[in-house]
C-alpha cells in the first residue's frame, strides 16, 4: 500500500495545468503596457516651456509615470508595501536563476537576469502606478482589473495543481498564499479608492488636498527641537528602554516598509524551498540507509565495515534531526534582524539630522554623490539578498554548533558514556579556567606592583607610570616564553570568534563585518551608508521646513504683489517700480555702511567707478 504522500506525489507528477505562471508573466506585459500608456496619456508634462515644440502636437500628454517616490513618500506606505509583497514569488524566481527564456552562454547570464528583472518590474508596474496616480477614478478601475487578473490566474493555477512533489499535499498553496493575500489587499484598496473618488466626482465629498510638501511628523520634529526640554524626563518602561520606543515625530519611508514586507515574504518562501530540498535529500539518505542496512544484514553484523557503517548511519540521523531543529532559531534570528535594521535606520537618521557622523567609519563620513544615488537604488534588493543568504549561512553555522553539542554532550549519554563525557568536560573547563586565571593574575600583579599609586583620591585607576622597574623586567622575561604558547590559543580563539561573528552578522547590512581600515570592501555597508545620506539630504525635517517657509513666503509675496498691482491699476497717482525702490534701498545701505563699497563687484561702464569714488569721498568727509 502506498502512503498518502506517495499517492499525492504520483498524482502531481502527471499534473499538467492549463496555466503556466512563467508564460503568464510574459503575456501580462500586454495589459501592463496598456495601463502604463493610459496613465501616461493622462499625465501632463510639467515645465512645457522648456521643451521643444513637439510637445504641443501631443497637447502635453504622455508624461512620465512613476511607480512611487523612493525618497519622500510617507503616505499610503502599507499599500506600497503590500504591492511589493505581491512580487515575492517572481523575486524568488529570479533569485533561483530560473529565468531562462533562451539558451545562452554562461558569460551572458548577467544580461539575461537584467532582462528578467526589467520584465518582472514591468509586469508589476501597474500596481504601484495605479496607487500613486493623481487620477484615482481611472487608476482604481485599471488597478482593480489588473489585480483581479493576477488573482484569478493564481487561483486557477493553485486549484489545478494544489499538491507538489516535495511537501505533498497543498504544496502549491504554501508557495502562493502570501501573494494571494497581498492581491486580496490590493483589490480591497483599489475598490476603496474607486468608491472614494466616485463620491468626490458626484460631489458627495470634498476633494482631498494635494500632497503636502511638509509632512506632519516633520513639522512636529522641528517643533520638538524648538521646545525647551523638560527638567525631568518621563520614566520609560523596560520595553522602551531595551527594545523599541515609538516616536511620533518619525516615520519610515515607503521604501523601508516595502523592503521589510518583501524581505519577510521572501524569507518565508526561501525557508519553504529549503525544506523542500531537505525533504528530497532526506529521502535519498533514507534509500542509502536502507542499502547500508541490507549490507549489515547480509554479513550478520560481523563485517569489518560494520562499525563504520553504524557511525555513518548515526551521523546521518543526527544531522537530519539537527537541521530540522535549527530552522526555527535561524529564522527567528533573521526576523529579529529585519526589525533591528529598522531601529538602526531611525537611530542613524536621527544622528545625521543632529550633525553627528562619528558613528560612521572615517572614510564613509563624506561619500560620493554618484555612489549614494546608486546606493539608494541598490539597497532594497541587496537587503533582501543579504537576509536570504544570511539565513542559509546562519542555519549552517547553527547546525554545526548543534552537531558539536550532540556529539559532545548528548550522544555520550545515549551510549552510556556519561562518566567519560563529564570527565572530559571537567578537564576542558578546568584547563580554560586555569589559563584565564593566569591571565587575570598577570593583570593583578601589574596593577599591584608595577604601577605607581594614584595621584588623587578621585582617580579611577593608577597612572600609566612604571614602578619597581627591575622586578618588572624579570617579570616580562620569564613570562615571555609562556606567553608564546598562550598566544597560539589566543590566535585560534581570535579566528574562531571572527568567523562566528562574521557568519552570524552577515545578514546585517547596517553594520560592517570588516575590520578597521577595510570597511570599503563591504559593498553592502556602502549601500547602507549611501542610502542614509540620500535620505538625510532630501528628507531632513529642518531643511524641508526651511524650504516650506521659503515657498510659502514666495507664494504670499506673489499674491500680495498681484493684489497691490490690481489696486494700483484702479487708483490714480504715481507708481514706483520695484527696481527703483531696490536701488534706493541699496544706496541707503551703502551710505550707512561705507565699508561695503569696496566689496562690491564693479561693472564696466555705467559710471560705477565714479559712483564708488564719490561714496568713498563722502564717507571720508
PDB file of C-alpha atoms in Angstrom, residues 80 282 305 449 454 489 528 536:
ATOM      1  CA  UNK A  80       3.025  50.182  -1.400  1.00  0.00           C
ATOM      2  CA  UNK A 282      16.316  13.074   3.371  1.00  0.00           C
ATOM      3  CA  UNK A 305      32.951  -2.230   7.925  1.00  0.00           C
ATOM      4  CA  UNK A 449      53.356  46.052  41.977  1.00  0.00           C
ATOM      5  CA  UNK A 454      47.039  57.145  42.361  1.00  0.00           C
ATOM      6  CA  UNK A 489      45.479  29.682  21.774  1.00  0.00           C
ATOM      7  CA  UNK A 528      23.533  51.348   3.502  1.00  0.00           C
ATOM      8  CA  UNK A 536      19.343  62.708   5.017  1.00  0.00           C
TER       9      UNK A 536
END
